[in-house]
Short mmCIF file of C-alpha atoms in Angstrom, two decimals:
data_model
loop_
_atom_site.label_atom_id
_atom_site.label_comp_id
_atom_site.label_asym_id
_atom_site.label_seq_id
_atom_site.Cartn_x
_atom_site.Cartn_y
_atom_site.Cartn_z
CA MET Q 1 208.27 -17.28 64.10
CA THR Q 2 205.83 -19.78 65.65
CA GLY Q 3 202.13 -19.20 66.50
CA THR Q 4 200.17 -16.15 65.64
CA PRO Q 5 201.73 -12.80 65.68
CA ALA Q 6 200.36 -9.95 67.85
CA PRO Q 7 198.00 -8.01 66.12
CA PHE Q 8 198.59 -4.59 64.88
CA THR Q 9 197.34 -1.85 67.13
CA ALA Q 10 195.60 1.33 66.65
CA ASP Q 11 198.91 3.17 67.12
CA ASP Q 12 200.51 1.10 64.24
CA TYR Q 13 197.51 2.20 62.00
CA GLN Q 14 197.79 5.81 63.23
CA ALA Q 15 201.37 5.95 62.22
CA ARG Q 16 200.85 4.48 58.76
CA MET Q 17 198.04 6.97 58.22
CA GLU Q 18 200.17 9.84 59.21
CA ARG Q 19 203.05 8.61 57.08
CA ALA Q 20 200.78 8.27 54.07
CA ALA Q 21 199.56 11.97 54.59
CA ARG Q 22 202.97 13.32 55.08
CA THR Q 23 204.33 11.38 52.02
CA ALA Q 24 201.48 12.72 49.90
CA ALA Q 25 202.14 16.32 51.00
CA ASP Q 26 205.99 15.76 50.18
CA ALA Q 27 205.00 14.52 46.77
CA GLY Q 28 202.82 17.67 46.23
CA LEU Q 29 199.46 16.15 46.69
CA ALA Q 30 196.52 17.39 48.61
CA GLY Q 31 195.86 14.01 50.08
CA VAL Q 32 195.28 10.13 49.76
CA LEU Q 33 191.86 8.61 48.93
CA VAL Q 34 191.64 4.88 49.80
CA ALA Q 35 188.94 2.71 48.52
CA PRO Q 36 188.37 -0.81 49.95
CA GLY Q 37 191.20 -3.21 49.07
CA PRO Q 38 194.78 -3.99 50.28
CA ASP Q 39 195.62 -0.18 50.88
CA LEU Q 40 192.65 0.30 53.09
CA VAL Q 41 193.46 -2.89 55.14
CA TRP Q 42 197.00 -1.83 55.56
CA LEU Q 43 196.04 1.74 56.66
CA THR Q 44 193.24 1.01 58.88
CA GLY Q 45 192.73 -2.76 59.47
CA TYR Q 46 189.28 -2.57 57.95
CA ALA Q 47 188.07 -4.72 55.20
CA PRO Q 48 184.37 -4.03 54.18
CA PRO Q 49 182.28 -7.18 54.35
CA ALA Q 50 181.96 -7.53 50.71
CA ALA Q 51 182.47 -5.70 47.34
CA THR Q 52 179.83 -3.04 47.14
CA GLU Q 53 178.73 -0.19 44.88
CA ARG Q 54 178.30 1.95 48.03
CA LEU Q 55 181.03 4.44 48.46
CA THR Q 56 183.57 3.62 51.27
CA LEU Q 57 186.56 5.94 51.24
CA LEU Q 58 189.44 6.91 53.57
CA VAL Q 59 190.48 10.48 53.28
CA LEU Q 60 194.01 11.35 54.44
CA ALA Q 61 195.65 14.79 54.27
CA ALA Q 62 198.42 16.48 56.23
CA GLY Q 63 197.13 18.71 58.86
CA GLN Q 64 193.74 17.03 59.19
CA ASP Q 65 192.39 14.02 61.14
CA PRO Q 66 191.88 10.94 59.11
CA VAL Q 67 188.24 10.36 58.08
CA LEU Q 68 186.58 7.19 56.79
CA VAL Q 69 183.34 7.67 54.91
CA VAL Q 70 181.13 4.50 55.23
CA PRO Q 71 177.65 3.60 54.37
CA THR Q 72 175.54 3.76 57.68
CA LEU Q 73 174.72 -0.05 57.39
CA GLU Q 74 178.30 -0.87 57.39
CA ALA Q 75 179.53 1.57 60.12
CA PRO Q 76 179.17 -0.85 63.01
CA ASP Q 77 181.70 -3.19 61.20
CA ALA Q 78 184.00 -0.26 60.62
CA GLU Q 79 183.86 0.77 64.22
CA LYS Q 80 185.34 -2.65 65.20
CA ALA Q 81 188.38 -2.41 63.02
CA ALA Q 82 191.65 -2.12 64.82
CA GLY Q 83 192.48 1.20 63.39
CA ALA Q 84 189.07 2.74 64.00
CA PRO Q 85 190.34 4.64 67.26
CA ALA Q 86 192.67 6.42 65.15
CA LEU Q 87 190.17 7.95 62.82
CA THR Q 88 186.86 9.68 62.49
CA LEU Q 89 183.98 7.78 60.82
CA ARG Q 90 181.50 9.69 58.70
CA ASP Q 91 178.51 7.61 57.38
CA TRP Q 92 175.94 8.31 54.85
CA THR Q 93 172.53 6.74 54.46
CA ASP Q 94 171.00 5.03 51.25
CA GLY Q 95 169.04 7.65 49.34
CA LYS Q 96 171.57 10.41 50.26
CA ASP Q 97 174.40 11.66 47.98
CA PRO Q 98 177.71 10.20 49.37
CA TYR Q 99 179.79 12.58 47.40
CA ALA Q 100 178.05 15.43 49.25
CA THR Q 101 179.23 13.87 52.46
CA THR Q 102 182.73 13.52 51.08
CA ALA Q 103 183.40 16.71 49.17
CA PRO Q 104 183.84 18.99 52.32
CA LEU Q 105 186.70 16.69 53.38
CA LEU Q 106 188.65 17.49 50.11
CA ASP Q 107 190.57 20.52 48.88
CA ALA Q 108 188.22 21.65 46.06
CA ALA Q 109 191.08 22.29 43.74
CA GLY Q 110 193.51 19.46 45.12
CA ARG Q 111 195.40 16.64 43.27
CA PHE Q 112 194.90 13.43 45.12
CA GLY Q 113 196.63 9.97 45.18
CA VAL Q 114 193.87 7.37 44.81
CA SER Q 115 194.20 3.65 45.51
CA ASP Q 116 194.57 1.69 42.19
CA ASN Q 117 191.35 -0.33 42.68
CA ALA Q 118 189.01 2.63 43.32
CA TRP Q 119 185.91 2.33 41.21
CA ALA Q 120 185.69 4.70 38.22
CA LEU Q 121 182.00 5.29 39.49
CA HIS Q 122 183.35 6.85 42.54
CA LEU Q 123 186.05 8.82 40.91
CA LEU Q 124 183.56 10.26 38.48
CA GLY Q 125 181.12 11.09 41.33
CA LEU Q 126 183.85 12.99 43.21
CA GLN Q 127 184.85 14.71 39.94
CA LYS Q 128 181.29 15.85 39.30
CA ALA Q 129 180.92 17.16 42.95
CA LEU Q 130 184.49 18.98 42.68
CA PRO Q 131 185.12 19.68 39.13
CA ARG Q 132 188.59 21.19 39.84
CA THR Q 133 190.11 18.11 41.57
CA SER Q 134 192.38 15.66 39.79
CA TYR Q 135 193.71 12.21 40.69
CA VAL Q 136 196.86 10.01 40.22
CA SER Q 137 197.02 6.40 41.05
CA LEU Q 138 198.96 5.50 44.20
CA THR Q 139 201.19 3.08 41.93
CA GLU Q 140 202.14 6.26 40.18
CA GLY Q 141 201.96 8.93 42.76
CA LEU Q 142 203.26 7.10 45.86
CA PRO Q 143 204.79 3.93 44.66
CA MET Q 144 206.77 3.43 47.81
CA LEU Q 145 204.05 3.94 50.15
CA ARG Q 146 203.96 0.28 51.45
CA ALA Q 147 207.34 -0.74 50.20
CA VAL Q 148 209.51 -0.36 53.11
CA LYS Q 149 208.41 -2.95 55.83
CA ASP Q 150 208.71 -2.56 59.63
CA ALA Q 151 209.95 -5.30 61.95
CA ALA Q 152 206.40 -6.76 62.57
CA GLU Q 153 205.78 -6.85 58.85
CA LEU Q 154 209.14 -8.57 58.17
CA GLU Q 155 208.27 -11.07 60.83
CA ARG Q 156 205.02 -11.94 59.02
CA LEU Q 157 206.81 -12.06 55.63
CA ALA Q 158 209.51 -14.46 57.05
CA ALA Q 159 206.62 -16.71 58.41
CA ALA Q 160 204.98 -16.70 55.01
CA GLY Q 161 208.08 -17.61 53.39
CA ALA Q 162 208.96 -20.41 55.78
CA ALA Q 163 205.47 -21.83 55.09
CA ALA Q 164 206.09 -21.71 51.28
CA ASP Q 165 209.43 -23.52 52.03
CA ALA Q 166 207.93 -26.16 53.87
CA THR Q 167 205.44 -26.63 51.10
CA TYR Q 168 208.07 -27.08 48.65
CA GLU Q 169 209.77 -29.90 50.80
CA GLU Q 170 206.72 -31.74 51.06
CA ILE Q 171 205.82 -31.46 47.34
CA LEU Q 172 209.11 -33.14 46.52
CA LYS Q 173 207.74 -36.26 48.08
CA VAL Q 174 204.60 -36.72 45.91
CA SER Q 175 204.21 -38.42 42.56
CA PHE Q 176 204.52 -36.27 39.33
CA ALA Q 177 204.68 -38.70 36.45
CA GLY Q 178 201.22 -39.91 35.32
CA ARG Q 179 199.38 -37.05 37.09
CA ARG Q 180 197.80 -33.96 35.75
CA GLU Q 181 199.30 -30.53 36.44
CA SER Q 182 196.02 -29.62 38.23
CA GLU Q 183 196.48 -32.42 40.60
CA VAL Q 184 200.00 -31.35 41.69
CA ALA Q 185 198.69 -27.82 41.90
CA GLY Q 186 195.94 -29.02 44.20
CA ASP Q 187 198.61 -30.67 46.39
CA LEU Q 188 200.41 -27.28 46.54
CA ALA Q 189 197.23 -25.44 47.55
CA ASP Q 190 196.39 -27.94 50.28
CA LEU Q 191 200.02 -27.85 51.68
CA LEU Q 192 200.09 -23.96 51.73
CA ARG Q 193 196.88 -23.98 53.84
CA ARG Q 194 198.28 -26.87 55.99
CA PHE Q 195 201.31 -24.55 56.73
CA GLY Q 196 199.07 -21.58 57.75
CA HIS Q 197 198.13 -19.81 54.60
CA SER Q 198 194.60 -18.32 54.84
CA GLN Q 199 194.56 -17.56 51.16
CA VAL Q 200 196.16 -19.36 48.07
CA ASP Q 201 196.83 -16.77 45.32
CA PHE Q 202 198.45 -19.10 42.74
CA THR Q 203 199.88 -22.64 42.04
CA VAL Q 204 201.68 -22.54 38.71
CA VAL Q 205 202.54 -26.09 37.64
CA GLY Q 206 204.18 -25.85 34.08
CA SER Q 207 205.37 -29.19 32.86
CA GLY Q 208 207.33 -29.88 29.72
CA PRO Q 209 206.46 -27.27 27.06
CA ASN Q 210 203.97 -25.56 29.34
CA GLY Q 211 206.98 -24.47 31.40
CA ALA Q 212 207.99 -22.22 28.58
CA ASN Q 213 204.98 -20.03 29.54
CA PRO Q 214 205.93 -18.00 32.65
CA HIS Q 215 202.19 -17.64 33.75
CA HIS Q 216 200.89 -20.93 32.56
CA GLU Q 217 197.99 -21.97 34.87
CA ALA Q 218 198.02 -25.65 35.81
CA GLY Q 219 195.93 -27.50 33.27
CA GLU Q 220 194.98 -31.08 32.34
CA ARG Q 221 198.26 -32.12 30.75
CA VAL Q 222 199.55 -35.33 32.11
CA ILE Q 223 203.13 -34.86 33.44
CA GLU Q 224 205.58 -37.38 31.86
CA ASN Q 225 208.87 -38.96 32.83
CA GLY Q 226 211.52 -36.49 31.25
CA ASP Q 227 209.52 -33.37 31.97
CA MET Q 228 211.04 -30.30 33.38
CA VAL Q 229 208.38 -28.85 35.71
CA VAL Q 230 208.21 -25.18 36.94
CA LEU Q 231 206.58 -24.73 40.31
CA ASP Q 232 205.49 -21.24 41.38
CA PHE Q 233 203.13 -20.83 44.39
CA GLY Q 234 202.22 -18.45 47.04
CA GLY Q 235 199.56 -16.65 49.03
CA LEU Q 236 198.89 -14.87 52.30
CA LYS Q 237 199.62 -15.90 55.84
CA HIS Q 238 198.88 -13.70 58.66
CA GLY Q 239 197.94 -11.12 55.99
CA TYR Q 240 201.33 -11.05 54.27
CA GLY Q 241 202.58 -12.63 51.15
CA SER Q 242 204.65 -15.69 50.12
CA ASP Q 243 205.95 -16.35 46.54
CA THR Q 244 208.56 -18.85 45.40
CA SER Q 245 209.56 -20.72 42.41
CA ARG Q 246 211.55 -23.95 42.01
CA THR Q 247 212.13 -26.16 38.86
CA VAL Q 248 212.19 -29.98 39.22
CA HIS Q 249 212.83 -32.69 36.78
CA VAL Q 250 210.80 -36.03 36.45
CA GLY Q 251 213.67 -38.57 36.18
CA GLU Q 252 217.14 -37.81 35.14
CA PRO Q 253 217.64 -34.53 33.20
CA SER Q 254 219.70 -34.08 30.17
CA ALA Q 255 222.97 -32.24 30.01
CA GLU Q 256 221.20 -29.30 28.32
CA GLU Q 257 218.52 -29.13 30.97
CA ARG Q 258 221.06 -29.13 33.65
CA ARG Q 259 223.06 -26.26 31.85
CA VAL Q 260 220.09 -24.20 31.52
CA HIS Q 261 219.01 -24.72 35.07
CA ASP Q 262 222.57 -24.00 36.22
CA VAL Q 263 222.50 -20.63 34.27
CA VAL Q 264 219.23 -19.52 35.92
CA ARG Q 265 220.53 -20.52 39.41
CA GLU Q 266 223.81 -18.67 38.83
CA ALA Q 267 221.84 -15.56 37.55
CA GLN Q 268 219.58 -15.73 40.56
CA GLU Q 269 222.48 -16.01 43.04
CA ALA Q 270 224.15 -13.02 41.21
CA ALA Q 271 221.17 -10.85 41.40
CA PHE Q 272 220.70 -11.69 45.19
CA ARG Q 273 224.27 -10.90 45.89
CA ALA Q 274 223.90 -7.51 44.23
CA VAL Q 275 221.19 -6.49 46.68
CA ARG Q 276 222.07 -3.70 49.06
CA PRO Q 277 220.96 -0.23 49.96
CA GLY Q 278 221.43 2.57 47.54
CA ILE Q 279 221.58 0.50 44.26
CA ALA Q 280 218.67 0.98 41.83
CA CYS Q 281 216.00 -1.55 41.43
CA GLN Q 282 216.99 -1.85 37.73
CA ASP Q 283 220.48 -2.96 38.75
CA VAL Q 284 219.18 -6.14 40.34
CA ASP Q 285 217.59 -6.88 36.83
CA ARG Q 286 220.63 -5.82 35.07
CA VAL Q 287 222.89 -8.39 36.99
CA ALA Q 288 220.48 -11.34 36.37
CA ARG Q 289 219.99 -10.44 32.67
CA ALA Q 290 223.73 -9.91 32.13
CA HIS Q 291 224.42 -13.38 33.23
CA ILE Q 292 221.76 -15.10 31.20
CA THR Q 293 222.56 -12.95 28.13
CA GLU Q 294 226.32 -13.90 28.43
CA ALA Q 295 225.24 -17.61 28.49
CA GLY Q 296 223.28 -17.07 25.26
CA TYR Q 297 219.76 -17.05 26.34
CA GLY Q 298 219.02 -13.25 26.70
CA ASP Q 299 216.19 -13.41 24.25
CA ARG Q 300 214.52 -16.14 26.33
CA PHE Q 301 214.40 -14.20 29.60
CA ILE Q 302 211.15 -12.45 28.99
CA HIS Q 303 209.98 -10.73 32.08
CA ARG Q 304 211.16 -8.61 35.00
CA THR Q 305 213.50 -9.96 37.50
CA GLY Q 306 211.23 -9.26 40.42
CA HIS Q 307 208.28 -7.46 42.16
CA GLY Q 308 207.62 -6.17 45.67
CA ILE Q 309 205.44 -8.17 48.08
CA GLY Q 310 203.63 -7.38 51.29
CA VAL Q 311 199.98 -7.50 51.82
CA THR Q 312 199.78 -8.32 48.33
CA THR Q 313 201.75 -10.89 46.45
CA HIS Q 314 202.65 -8.31 43.71
CA GLU Q 315 203.25 -4.59 44.48
CA PRO Q 316 205.82 -1.93 43.96
CA PRO Q 317 208.90 -1.74 43.81
CA TYR Q 318 209.66 -3.82 40.37
CA MET Q 319 213.09 -5.03 39.50
CA ILE Q 320 213.04 -3.94 35.79
CA GLU Q 321 215.11 -1.73 33.51
CA GLY Q 322 214.08 1.95 33.91
CA GLU Q 323 213.31 1.70 37.59
CA GLU Q 324 215.66 3.90 39.30
CA GLN Q 325 214.19 3.74 42.80
CA PRO Q 326 216.96 3.09 45.04
CA LEU Q 327 216.87 0.01 47.47
CA VAL Q 328 216.11 0.77 51.15
CA PRO Q 329 216.49 -1.50 54.18
CA GLY Q 330 213.04 -3.10 54.74
CA MET Q 331 212.10 -3.44 51.22
CA CYS Q 332 210.98 -6.99 50.26
CA PHE Q 333 210.79 -8.22 46.63
CA SER Q 334 211.16 -11.28 44.55
CA VAL Q 335 214.45 -12.26 42.64
CA GLU Q 336 213.12 -14.59 39.86
CA PRO Q 337 215.16 -14.90 36.66
CA GLY Q 338 214.07 -17.50 34.14
CA ILE Q 339 214.77 -19.06 30.77
CA TYR Q 340 211.92 -20.16 28.44
CA LEU Q 341 212.37 -22.23 25.48
CA PRO Q 342 209.11 -22.49 23.42
CA GLY Q 343 207.83 -26.01 22.72
CA ARG Q 344 210.27 -27.49 25.00
CA PHE Q 345 210.57 -26.35 28.64
CA GLY Q 346 211.34 -23.49 31.07
CA VAL Q 347 213.23 -22.74 34.32
CA ARG Q 348 212.59 -20.23 37.00
CA ILE Q 349 214.02 -19.94 40.41
CA GLU Q 350 212.61 -17.47 42.82
CA ASP Q 351 213.12 -16.27 46.29
CA ILE Q 352 211.68 -13.38 48.32
CA VAL Q 353 214.45 -11.14 49.55
CA THR Q 354 214.47 -8.24 52.10
CA VAL Q 355 217.10 -5.39 51.98
CA THR Q 356 219.17 -5.14 55.25
CA GLU Q 357 221.42 -2.50 56.32
CA ASP Q 358 224.42 -3.92 54.46
CA GLY Q 359 223.11 -6.38 51.87
CA GLY Q 360 220.06 -8.76 51.47
CA ARG Q 361 218.39 -11.61 53.15
CA ARG Q 362 216.42 -14.35 51.66
CA LEU Q 363 213.20 -15.24 53.00
CA ASN Q 364 213.12 -18.47 51.04
CA ASN Q 365 215.82 -20.98 51.86
CA THR Q 366 215.00 -24.31 50.20
CA SER Q 367 217.65 -25.79 47.88
CA ARG Q 368 218.03 -24.14 44.55
CA GLU Q 369 219.59 -27.17 42.88
CA LEU Q 370 217.83 -29.07 40.26
CA ALA Q 371 215.66 -31.61 42.17
CA VAL Q 372 214.76 -35.03 40.49
CA VAL Q 373 211.15 -36.17 41.33
CA HIS Q 374 209.44 -39.38 40.32
#
């Protein structure tokens, strides 16, 4: 995809809100309550100007029109949101009780799904106004709400993946030896922005022993000749996420380093080839883990095989033992096995994958071979 994609329309947001309300009803919930954050943006196109203690809440329930409760001073911004024509705004002024405004919209004895990042202050306020209500997080109650992407979302995710791929191709050209991890991380961030990212979420550069920590943040260690270096980076482009990992080596690697990298690459390939509609999320994890375990490194693969991605870079579904959710066409998630040898080095290889009608498709397509950098 080139250029800027066509914006989502009020009809798109209306369809999402209707689906959320219907899905909630099917799950036995009275409705969905959405605070500012990724869920609100996905459902309405509205992002309040800044984090605020003032209540902003989208109320969705089957059989009733969507209502967005907003502070009066922010109502003009809410009215400009792309999804605003598909909902009713109900504002409240400072000095008034926002929960008194919200309570009539809710089933007084209902159980509601609530966005994960809702403030405790607001939930407690609703519970005080409606003591018989109860709440469950959307990750627990409606984990698949945003999991299946439509064609327009897949287009954005593919563009974000292509931008991350372009970033990797460019980072291979820079010097590693003699530079601090933080400098290479800065290069990654600059490249992501150059290739169209509006937001950089993470730029992991784990050199040598730091690579054995999967979530090592780039620090002041000077990268040396002979280091294995884990690169893991991503963010948002056109509102949708990228996330890819490759492991490179400064100078020629040893036979052991090549072997460990080969094991991870083979595990990642096997897990990708297992992706198809109907298998459980945990099966993707099992395939990757079995290969690494058979090679003798099972206790050194210390995280899940993958996570969903969309308007955030980490979201359901999760590729982990115990997750029995079947894969569905349109789901997008990472496949990122790794091996971590404490005090020595680590290896991780990660692509974003989307489920197709008969298998899977990678949204990252750079070489997964061990690249030698200087």
